[in-house]
Coordinates of C-alpha atoms and ligand atoms in Angstrom, one line a residue:
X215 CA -121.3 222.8 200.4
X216 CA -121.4 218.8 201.4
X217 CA -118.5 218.3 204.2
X218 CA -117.5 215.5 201.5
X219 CA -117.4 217.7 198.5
X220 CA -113.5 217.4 197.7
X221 CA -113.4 219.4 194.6
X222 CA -114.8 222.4 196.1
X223 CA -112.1 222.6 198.8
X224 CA -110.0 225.5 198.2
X225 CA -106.6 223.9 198.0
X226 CA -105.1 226.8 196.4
X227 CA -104.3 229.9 197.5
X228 CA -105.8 233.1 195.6
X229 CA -102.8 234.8 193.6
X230 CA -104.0 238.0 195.2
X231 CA -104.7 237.8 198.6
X232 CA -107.5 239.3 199.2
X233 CA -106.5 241.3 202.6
X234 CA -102.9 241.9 201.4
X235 CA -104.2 243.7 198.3
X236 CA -107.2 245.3 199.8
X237 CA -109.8 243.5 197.4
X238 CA -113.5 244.3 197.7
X239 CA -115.3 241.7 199.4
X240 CA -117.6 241.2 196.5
X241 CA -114.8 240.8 194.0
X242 CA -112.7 238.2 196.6
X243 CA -116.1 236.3 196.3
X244 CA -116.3 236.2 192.9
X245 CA -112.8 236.1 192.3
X246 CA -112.4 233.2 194.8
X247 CA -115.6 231.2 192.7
X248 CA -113.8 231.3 189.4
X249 CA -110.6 229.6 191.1
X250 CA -112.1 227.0 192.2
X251 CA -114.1 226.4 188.6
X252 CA -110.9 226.6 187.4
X253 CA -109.5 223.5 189.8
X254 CA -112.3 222.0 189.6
X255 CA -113.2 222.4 185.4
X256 CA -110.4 223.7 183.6
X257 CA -107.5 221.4 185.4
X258 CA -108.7 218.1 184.1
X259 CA -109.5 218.9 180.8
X260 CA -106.4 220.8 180.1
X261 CA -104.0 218.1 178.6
X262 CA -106.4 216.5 176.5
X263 CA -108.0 219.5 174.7
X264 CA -104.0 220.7 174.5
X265 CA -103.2 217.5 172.8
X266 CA -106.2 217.0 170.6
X267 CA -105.8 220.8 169.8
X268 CA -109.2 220.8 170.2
X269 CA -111.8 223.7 171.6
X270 CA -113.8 222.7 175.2
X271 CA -116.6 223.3 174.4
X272 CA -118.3 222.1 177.3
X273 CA -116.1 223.9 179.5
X274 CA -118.0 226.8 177.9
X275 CA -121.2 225.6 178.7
X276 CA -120.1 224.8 182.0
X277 CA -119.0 228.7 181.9
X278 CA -122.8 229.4 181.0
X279 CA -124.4 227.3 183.7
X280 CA -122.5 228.7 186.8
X281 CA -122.7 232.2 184.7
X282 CA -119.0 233.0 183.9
X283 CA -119.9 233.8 180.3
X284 CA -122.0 237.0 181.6
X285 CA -119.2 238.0 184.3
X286 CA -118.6 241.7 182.8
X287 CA -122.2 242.0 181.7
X288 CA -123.9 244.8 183.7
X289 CA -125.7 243.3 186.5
X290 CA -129.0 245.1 185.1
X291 CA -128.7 242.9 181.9
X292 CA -128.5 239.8 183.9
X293 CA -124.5 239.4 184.5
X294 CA -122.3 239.7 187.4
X295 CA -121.3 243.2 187.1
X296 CA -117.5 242.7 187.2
X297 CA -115.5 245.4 186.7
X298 CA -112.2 245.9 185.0
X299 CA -109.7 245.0 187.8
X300 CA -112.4 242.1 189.1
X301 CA -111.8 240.7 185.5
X302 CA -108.4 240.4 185.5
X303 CA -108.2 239.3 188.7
X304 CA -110.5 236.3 188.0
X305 CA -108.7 236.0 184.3
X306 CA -105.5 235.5 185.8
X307 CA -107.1 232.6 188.1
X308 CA -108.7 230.7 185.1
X309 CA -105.0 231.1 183.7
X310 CA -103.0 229.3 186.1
X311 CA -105.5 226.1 185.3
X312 CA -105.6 226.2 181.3
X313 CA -104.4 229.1 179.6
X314 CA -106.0 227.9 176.2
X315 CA -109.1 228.4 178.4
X316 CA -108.5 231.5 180.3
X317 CA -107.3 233.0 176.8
X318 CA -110.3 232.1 174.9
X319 CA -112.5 233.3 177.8
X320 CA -110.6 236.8 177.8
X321 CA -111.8 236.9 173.9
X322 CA -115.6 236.2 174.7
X323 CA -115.5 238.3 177.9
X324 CA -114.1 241.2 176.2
X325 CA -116.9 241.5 174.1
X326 CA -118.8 242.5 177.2
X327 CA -116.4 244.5 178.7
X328 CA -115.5 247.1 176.3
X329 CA -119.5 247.1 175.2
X330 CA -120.2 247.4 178.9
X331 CA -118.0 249.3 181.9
X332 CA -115.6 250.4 179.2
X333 CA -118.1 252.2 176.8
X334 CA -119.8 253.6 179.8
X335 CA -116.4 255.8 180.3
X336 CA -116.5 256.9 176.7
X337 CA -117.9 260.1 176.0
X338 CA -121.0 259.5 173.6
X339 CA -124.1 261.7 172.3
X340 CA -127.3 260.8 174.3
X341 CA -128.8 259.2 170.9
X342 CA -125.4 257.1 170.8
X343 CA -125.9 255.7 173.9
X344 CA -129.5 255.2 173.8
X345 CA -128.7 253.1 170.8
X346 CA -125.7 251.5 172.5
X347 CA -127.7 250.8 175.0
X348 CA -130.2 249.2 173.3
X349 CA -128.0 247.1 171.2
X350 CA -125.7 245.8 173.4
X351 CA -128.9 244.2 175.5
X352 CA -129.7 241.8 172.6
X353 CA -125.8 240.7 172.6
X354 CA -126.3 240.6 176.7
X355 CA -129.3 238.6 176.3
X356 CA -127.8 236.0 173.4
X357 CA -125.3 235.4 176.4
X358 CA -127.0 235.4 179.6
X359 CA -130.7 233.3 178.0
X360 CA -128.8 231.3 175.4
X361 CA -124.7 230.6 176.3
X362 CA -124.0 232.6 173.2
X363 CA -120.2 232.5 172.8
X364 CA -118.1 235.4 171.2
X365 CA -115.3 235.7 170.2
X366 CA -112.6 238.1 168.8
X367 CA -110.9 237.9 165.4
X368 CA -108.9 241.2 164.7
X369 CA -105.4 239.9 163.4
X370 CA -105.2 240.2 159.7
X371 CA -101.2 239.7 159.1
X372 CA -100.9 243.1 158.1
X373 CA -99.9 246.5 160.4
X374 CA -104.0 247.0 161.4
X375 CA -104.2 245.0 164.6
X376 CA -101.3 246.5 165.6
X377 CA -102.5 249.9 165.2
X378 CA -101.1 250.9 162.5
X379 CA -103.5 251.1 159.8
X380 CA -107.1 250.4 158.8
X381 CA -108.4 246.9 159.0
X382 CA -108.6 245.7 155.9
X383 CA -111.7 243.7 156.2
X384 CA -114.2 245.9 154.7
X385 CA -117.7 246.9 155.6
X386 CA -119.7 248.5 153.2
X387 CA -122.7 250.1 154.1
X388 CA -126.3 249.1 152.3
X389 CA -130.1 249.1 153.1
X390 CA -130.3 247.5 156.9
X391 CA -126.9 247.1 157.5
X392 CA -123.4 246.1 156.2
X393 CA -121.2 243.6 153.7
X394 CA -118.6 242.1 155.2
X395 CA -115.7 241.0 152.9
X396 CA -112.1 240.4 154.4
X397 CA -109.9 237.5 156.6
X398 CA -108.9 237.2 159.7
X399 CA -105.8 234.7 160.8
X400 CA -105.8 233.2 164.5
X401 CA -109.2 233.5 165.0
X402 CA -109.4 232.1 168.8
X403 CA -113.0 230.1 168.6
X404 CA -112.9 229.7 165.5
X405 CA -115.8 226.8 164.4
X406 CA -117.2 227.1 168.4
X407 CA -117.9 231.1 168.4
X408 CA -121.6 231.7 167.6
X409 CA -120.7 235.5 167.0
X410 CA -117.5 236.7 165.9
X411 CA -116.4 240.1 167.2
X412 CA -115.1 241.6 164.1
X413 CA -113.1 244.7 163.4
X414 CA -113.6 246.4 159.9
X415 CA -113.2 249.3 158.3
X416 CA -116.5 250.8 157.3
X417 CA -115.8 251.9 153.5
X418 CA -118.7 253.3 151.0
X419 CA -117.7 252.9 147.7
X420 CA -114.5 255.3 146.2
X421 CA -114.0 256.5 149.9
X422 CA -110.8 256.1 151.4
X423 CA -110.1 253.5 154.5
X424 CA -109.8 255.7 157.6
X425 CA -108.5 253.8 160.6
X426 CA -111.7 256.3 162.0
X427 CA -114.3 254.4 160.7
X428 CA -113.4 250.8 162.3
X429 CA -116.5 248.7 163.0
X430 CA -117.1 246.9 165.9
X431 CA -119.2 244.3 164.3
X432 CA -121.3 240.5 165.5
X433 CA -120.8 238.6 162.9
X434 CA -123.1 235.7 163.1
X435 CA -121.3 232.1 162.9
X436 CA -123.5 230.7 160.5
X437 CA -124.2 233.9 158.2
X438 CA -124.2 232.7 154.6
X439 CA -120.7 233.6 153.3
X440 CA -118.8 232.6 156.8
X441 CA -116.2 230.0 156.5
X442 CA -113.4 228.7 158.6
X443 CA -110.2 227.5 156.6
X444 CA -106.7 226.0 157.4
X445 CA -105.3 224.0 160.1
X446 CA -104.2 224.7 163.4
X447 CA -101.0 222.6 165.1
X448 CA -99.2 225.4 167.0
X449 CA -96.7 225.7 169.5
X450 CA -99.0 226.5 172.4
X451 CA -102.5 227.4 173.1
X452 CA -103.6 224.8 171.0
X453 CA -107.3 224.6 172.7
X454 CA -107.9 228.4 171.2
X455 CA -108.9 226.6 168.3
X456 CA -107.3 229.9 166.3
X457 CA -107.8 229.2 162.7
X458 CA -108.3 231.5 159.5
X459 CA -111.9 232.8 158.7
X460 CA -113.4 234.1 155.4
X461 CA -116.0 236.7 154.9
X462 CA -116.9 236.7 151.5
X463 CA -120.4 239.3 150.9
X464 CA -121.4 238.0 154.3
X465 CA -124.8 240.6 155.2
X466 CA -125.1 241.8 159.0
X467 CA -127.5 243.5 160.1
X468 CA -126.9 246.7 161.9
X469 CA -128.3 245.7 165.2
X470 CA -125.3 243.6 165.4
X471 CA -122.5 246.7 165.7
X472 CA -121.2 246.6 169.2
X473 CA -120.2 249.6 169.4
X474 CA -121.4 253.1 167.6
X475 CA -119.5 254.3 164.4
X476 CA -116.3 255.7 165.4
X477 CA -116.4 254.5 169.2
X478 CA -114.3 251.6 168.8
X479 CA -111.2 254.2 167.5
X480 CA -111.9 256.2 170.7
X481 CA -111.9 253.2 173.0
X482 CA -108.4 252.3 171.9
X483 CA -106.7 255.9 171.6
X484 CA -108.9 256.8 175.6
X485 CA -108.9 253.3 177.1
X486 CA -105.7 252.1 176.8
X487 CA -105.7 249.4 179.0
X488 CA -108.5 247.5 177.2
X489 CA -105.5 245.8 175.7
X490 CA -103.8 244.8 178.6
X491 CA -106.9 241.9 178.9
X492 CA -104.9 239.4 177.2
X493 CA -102.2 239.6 180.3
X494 CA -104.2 237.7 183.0
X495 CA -103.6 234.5 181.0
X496 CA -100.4 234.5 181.5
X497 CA -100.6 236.1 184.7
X498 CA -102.1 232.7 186.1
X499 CA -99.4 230.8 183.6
X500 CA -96.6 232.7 185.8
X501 CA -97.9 231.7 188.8
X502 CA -98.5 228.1 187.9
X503 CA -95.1 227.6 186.7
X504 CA -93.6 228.7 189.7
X505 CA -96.2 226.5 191.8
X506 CA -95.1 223.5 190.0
X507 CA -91.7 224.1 191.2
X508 CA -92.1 224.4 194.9
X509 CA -94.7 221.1 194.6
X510 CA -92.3 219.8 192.8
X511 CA -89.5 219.9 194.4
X512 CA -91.3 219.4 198.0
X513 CA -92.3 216.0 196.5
X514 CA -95.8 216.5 197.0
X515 CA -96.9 217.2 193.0
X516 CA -99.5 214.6 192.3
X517 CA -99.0 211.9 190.2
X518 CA -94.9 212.2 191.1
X519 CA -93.5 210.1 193.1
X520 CA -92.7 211.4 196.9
X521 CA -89.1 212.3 195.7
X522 CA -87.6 215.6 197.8
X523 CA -85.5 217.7 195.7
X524 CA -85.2 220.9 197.8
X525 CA -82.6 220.0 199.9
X526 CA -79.9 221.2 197.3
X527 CA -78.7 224.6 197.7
X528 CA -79.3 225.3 193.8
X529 CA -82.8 224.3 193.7
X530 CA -83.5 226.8 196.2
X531 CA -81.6 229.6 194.5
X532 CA -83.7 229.1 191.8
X533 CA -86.8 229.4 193.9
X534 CA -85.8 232.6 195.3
X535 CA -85.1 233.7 191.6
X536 CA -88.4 232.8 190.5
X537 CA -90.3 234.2 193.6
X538 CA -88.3 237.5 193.2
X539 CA -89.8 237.5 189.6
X540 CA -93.1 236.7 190.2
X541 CA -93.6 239.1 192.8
X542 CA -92.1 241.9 190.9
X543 CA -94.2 241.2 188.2
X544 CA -97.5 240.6 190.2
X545 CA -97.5 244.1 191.6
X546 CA -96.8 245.7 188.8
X547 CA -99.8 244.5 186.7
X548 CA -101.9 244.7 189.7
X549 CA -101.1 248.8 189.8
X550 CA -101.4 248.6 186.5
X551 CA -104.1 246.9 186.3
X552 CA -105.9 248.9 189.5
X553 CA -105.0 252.2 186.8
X554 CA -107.1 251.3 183.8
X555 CA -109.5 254.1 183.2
X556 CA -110.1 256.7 180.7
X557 CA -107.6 259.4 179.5
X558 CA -104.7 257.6 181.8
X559 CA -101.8 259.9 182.6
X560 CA -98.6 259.1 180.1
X561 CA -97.2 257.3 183.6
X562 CA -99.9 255.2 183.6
X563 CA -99.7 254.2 180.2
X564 CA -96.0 253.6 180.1
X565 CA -96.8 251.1 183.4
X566 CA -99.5 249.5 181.5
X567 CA -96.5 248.7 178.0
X568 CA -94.1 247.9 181.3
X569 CA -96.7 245.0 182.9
X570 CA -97.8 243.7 179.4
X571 CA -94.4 243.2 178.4
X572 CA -93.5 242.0 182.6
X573 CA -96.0 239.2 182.1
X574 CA -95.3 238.3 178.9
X575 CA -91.6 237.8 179.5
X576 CA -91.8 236.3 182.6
X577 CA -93.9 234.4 182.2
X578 CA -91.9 232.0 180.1
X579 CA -88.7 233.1 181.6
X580 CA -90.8 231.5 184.9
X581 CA -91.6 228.6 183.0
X582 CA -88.0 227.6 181.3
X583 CA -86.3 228.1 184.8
X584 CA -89.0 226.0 186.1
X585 CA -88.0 222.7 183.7
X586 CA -84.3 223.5 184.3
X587 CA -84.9 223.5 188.0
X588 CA -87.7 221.0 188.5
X589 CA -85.3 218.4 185.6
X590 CA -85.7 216.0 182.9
X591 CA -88.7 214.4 184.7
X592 CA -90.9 217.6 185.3
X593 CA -90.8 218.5 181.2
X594 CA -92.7 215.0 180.3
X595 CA -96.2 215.3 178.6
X596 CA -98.1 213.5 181.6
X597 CA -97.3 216.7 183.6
X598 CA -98.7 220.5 183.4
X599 CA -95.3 221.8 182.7
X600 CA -94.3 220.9 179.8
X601 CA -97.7 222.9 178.6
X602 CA -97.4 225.8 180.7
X603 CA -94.0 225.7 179.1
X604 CA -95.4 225.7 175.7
X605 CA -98.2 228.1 176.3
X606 CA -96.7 231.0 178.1
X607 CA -94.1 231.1 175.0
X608 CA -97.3 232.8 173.1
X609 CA -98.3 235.4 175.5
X610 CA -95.5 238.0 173.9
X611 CA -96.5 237.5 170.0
X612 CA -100.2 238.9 170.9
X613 CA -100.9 241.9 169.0
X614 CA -101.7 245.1 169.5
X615 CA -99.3 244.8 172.6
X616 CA -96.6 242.6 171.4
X617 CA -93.6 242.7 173.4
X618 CA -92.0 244.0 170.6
X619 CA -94.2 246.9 170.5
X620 CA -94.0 247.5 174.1
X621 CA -90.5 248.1 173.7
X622 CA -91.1 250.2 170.8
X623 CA -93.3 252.3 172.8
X624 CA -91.8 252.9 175.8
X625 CA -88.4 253.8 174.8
X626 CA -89.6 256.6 172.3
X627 CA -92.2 257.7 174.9
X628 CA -90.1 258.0 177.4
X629 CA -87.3 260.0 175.2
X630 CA -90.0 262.3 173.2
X631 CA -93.3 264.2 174.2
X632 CA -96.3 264.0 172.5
X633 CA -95.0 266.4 168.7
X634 CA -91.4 266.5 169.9
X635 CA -88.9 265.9 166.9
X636 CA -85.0 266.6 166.8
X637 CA -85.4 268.6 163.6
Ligands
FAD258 C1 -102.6 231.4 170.6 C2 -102.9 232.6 169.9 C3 -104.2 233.1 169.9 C4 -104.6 234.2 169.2 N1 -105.9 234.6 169.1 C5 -106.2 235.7 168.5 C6 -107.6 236.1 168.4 O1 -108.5 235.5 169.0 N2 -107.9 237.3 167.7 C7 -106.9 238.0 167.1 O2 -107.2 239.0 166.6 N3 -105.6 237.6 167.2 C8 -105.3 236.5 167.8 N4 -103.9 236.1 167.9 C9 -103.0 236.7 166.9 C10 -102.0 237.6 167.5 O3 -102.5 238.7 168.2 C11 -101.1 238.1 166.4 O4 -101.9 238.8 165.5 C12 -100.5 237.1 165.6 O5 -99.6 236.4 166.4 C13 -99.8 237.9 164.5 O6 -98.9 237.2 163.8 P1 -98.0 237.9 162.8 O7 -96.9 236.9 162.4 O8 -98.8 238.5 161.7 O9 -97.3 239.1 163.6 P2 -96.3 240.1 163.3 O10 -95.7 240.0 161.9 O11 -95.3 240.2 164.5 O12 -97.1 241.5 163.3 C14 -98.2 241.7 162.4 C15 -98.0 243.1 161.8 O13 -98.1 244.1 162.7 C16 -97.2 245.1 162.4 N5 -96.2 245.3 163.5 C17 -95.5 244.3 164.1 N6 -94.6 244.9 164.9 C18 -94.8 246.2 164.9 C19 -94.2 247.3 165.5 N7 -93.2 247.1 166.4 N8 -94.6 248.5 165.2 C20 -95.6 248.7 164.4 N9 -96.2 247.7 163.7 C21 -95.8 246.5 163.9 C22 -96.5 244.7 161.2 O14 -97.1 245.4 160.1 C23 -96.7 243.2 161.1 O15 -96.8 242.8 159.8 C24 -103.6 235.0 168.5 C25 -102.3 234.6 168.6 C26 -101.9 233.4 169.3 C27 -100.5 233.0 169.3

């Protein structure tokens, strides 16, 4: 690196130490690299991409060329190999930058990461995975050769992307592949995606929809009978870019499953922790809301003037508050995080519900204490609050691990065992 190259000083410290928590050199490397893309990439495109509510696009390509789009795919396939834990970690970093971003990465990343370390865990016939296998290198390739973005569009308004009924966007089988017919709302990449990452119910005609036969499906961006629809001006996480799109007798090919028949249904009842991914987001918001404060209030924010605030006793009550938070909340989703595997104990999936709802709700807890400590100044639209402020609002409505649902979860699992009623 030049001695004069400002941008890649690292003038932030990692959210993870890498001694304290005993990170594996390689993943501190990597983990360390997307930080500082993050300062150097995300930061100063944030506000205007937040304000436009428009997608950055050439973040993403930016993503391709230092090879961030490929992080999860398989180092054989071209990518950096990173695992679950190295993901997150890395995620949350991206986050405390530009959650749009880091939110809209988590969707194309995840597209790698359940097709890739995650599947590996599942249990699958040899022909499955030869198949897999084979398939999965033409979505690796699209990625690593091309800058092929994914993206994620599950949410349908209904009870299916919360788990709690078949998708109602239909697959039905024919000659060479499928018929997709269905809509999906707050479709993250929507218009920028070049594949989107579908989840449908596989249905021949007169058979019943089985949440069994869910599809894990590329749908190509400009397959005839694609469109996107509506308008998006929402609270927060206005980059996402999440508007409504159509399938209407759109044909895809069966090369384009990303996952075997029935594989996606055992990923989410084995690998519960696939849907903690959307937490590092707002992992990174957490932390950027509470970093705001103590720059802040030091004086030494850019852009502010030198002004000290920290000499008043309840300015630094509120710092203690907001450090006590953050730390609780950073080692809990770290060990929950550091759990993620197949078949988890019922512990560990009650402290995976405990950290997704933890980040959710602190996060914006982190954020509103942050305005009412930092003042009227800190909440203008010239500074990052005021969007961290906005965004981390968002992180608890995200299905299938709303906070409601956490809740739900973990007070009925934690009263009743698996069949237990009080008949
Ligand atoms: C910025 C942003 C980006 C997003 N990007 C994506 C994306 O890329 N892909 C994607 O798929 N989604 C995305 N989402 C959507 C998100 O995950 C939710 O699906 C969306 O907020 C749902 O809105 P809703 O009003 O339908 O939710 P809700 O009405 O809260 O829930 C939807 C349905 O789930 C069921 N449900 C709700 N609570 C429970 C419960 N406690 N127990 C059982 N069932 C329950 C109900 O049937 C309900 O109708 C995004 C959301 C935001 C805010």
């Amino acid at each position: 690196m030049p001695a004069h190259d400002l941008d890649d000083i690292d003038i932030d410290a990692p959210i993870f130490d890498p001694a304290a928590f005993r990170l594996p050199e390689r993943d501190a490397a990597l983990i360390g690299e997307v930080r500082r893309f993050g300062r150097r990439t995300l930061a100063p495109r944030a506000a205007q991409h937040d304000r436009d509510a428009s997608f950055p696009l050439e973040t993403f390509r930016d993503m391709h060329r230092q090879g961030l789009l490929a992080i999860c795919v398989p180092k054989d396939a071209g990518g950096a190999g990173a695992g679950f834990a190295a993901y997150c970690l890395a995620a949350a970093e991206l986050g405390r930058f530009c959650g749009a971003t880091a939110l809209s990465w988590n969707m194309h990343v995840c597209s790698t990461l359940w097709t890739g370390a995650l599947a590996d865990d599942l249990p699958m016939s040899a022909a499955e995975r030869a198949e897999h296998d084979r398939r999965r290198r033409l979505h690796y390739r699209r990625i690593v050769t091309d800058g092929a973005l994914y993206s994620q569009p599950f949410s349908e308004g209904g009870a299916a992307a919360a788990g709690a009924a078949a998708f109602g966007t239909e697959a039905k089988p024919v000659d060479g592949g499928f018929v997709v017919n269905g809509k999906k709302i707050f479709a993250s990449l929507s218009g920028a995606a070049d594949y989107y990452g579908v989840l449908c119910t596989e249905r021949a005609a007169g058979a019943a929809a089985n949440r069994r036969n869910t599809l894990y499906l590329a749908v190509p961006a400009k397959a005839k009978g694609v469109t996107v629809v509506g308008d998006w001006d929402p609270l927060g996480m206005r980059a996402t870019v999440s508007r409504t799109l159509m399938f209407n007798d759109v044909f895809v090919p069966e090369d384009e499953m990303l996952m075997p028949r029935g594989v996606y249904f055992r990923a989410a009842s084995s690998w519960p922790h696939m849907f903690l991914t959307l937490s590092p987001t707002y992992l990174g918001l957490a932390q950027a809301a509470y970093d705001f404060t103590v720059s802040y209030l030091r004086g030494e924010l850019p852009g502010t003037p030198p002004v000290k605030r920290r000499m008043f006793p309840t300015k630094q009550i509120a710092v203690a508050e907001m450090r006590i938070v953050l730390e609780q909340t950073k080692a809990l989703w770290f060990q929950a995080v550091s759990e993620a595997r197949a078949n988890p104990s019922k512990e560990q999936v009650l402290r995976a519900y405990t950290a997704q709802f933890s980040v959710m709700e602190n996060a914006s807890a982190l954020a509103s204490k942050a305005i009412r400590s930092c003042g009227g100044q800190a909440m203008l639209k010239n500074l990052a609050l005021e969007r961290i402020f906005r965004d981390s609002r968002c992180g608890s409505l995200m299905l299938p691990w709303t906070a409601e649902i956490c809740l739900d979860r973990l007070g009925r699992e934690s009263l009743y065992e698996a069949g237990e009623t009080d008949d």
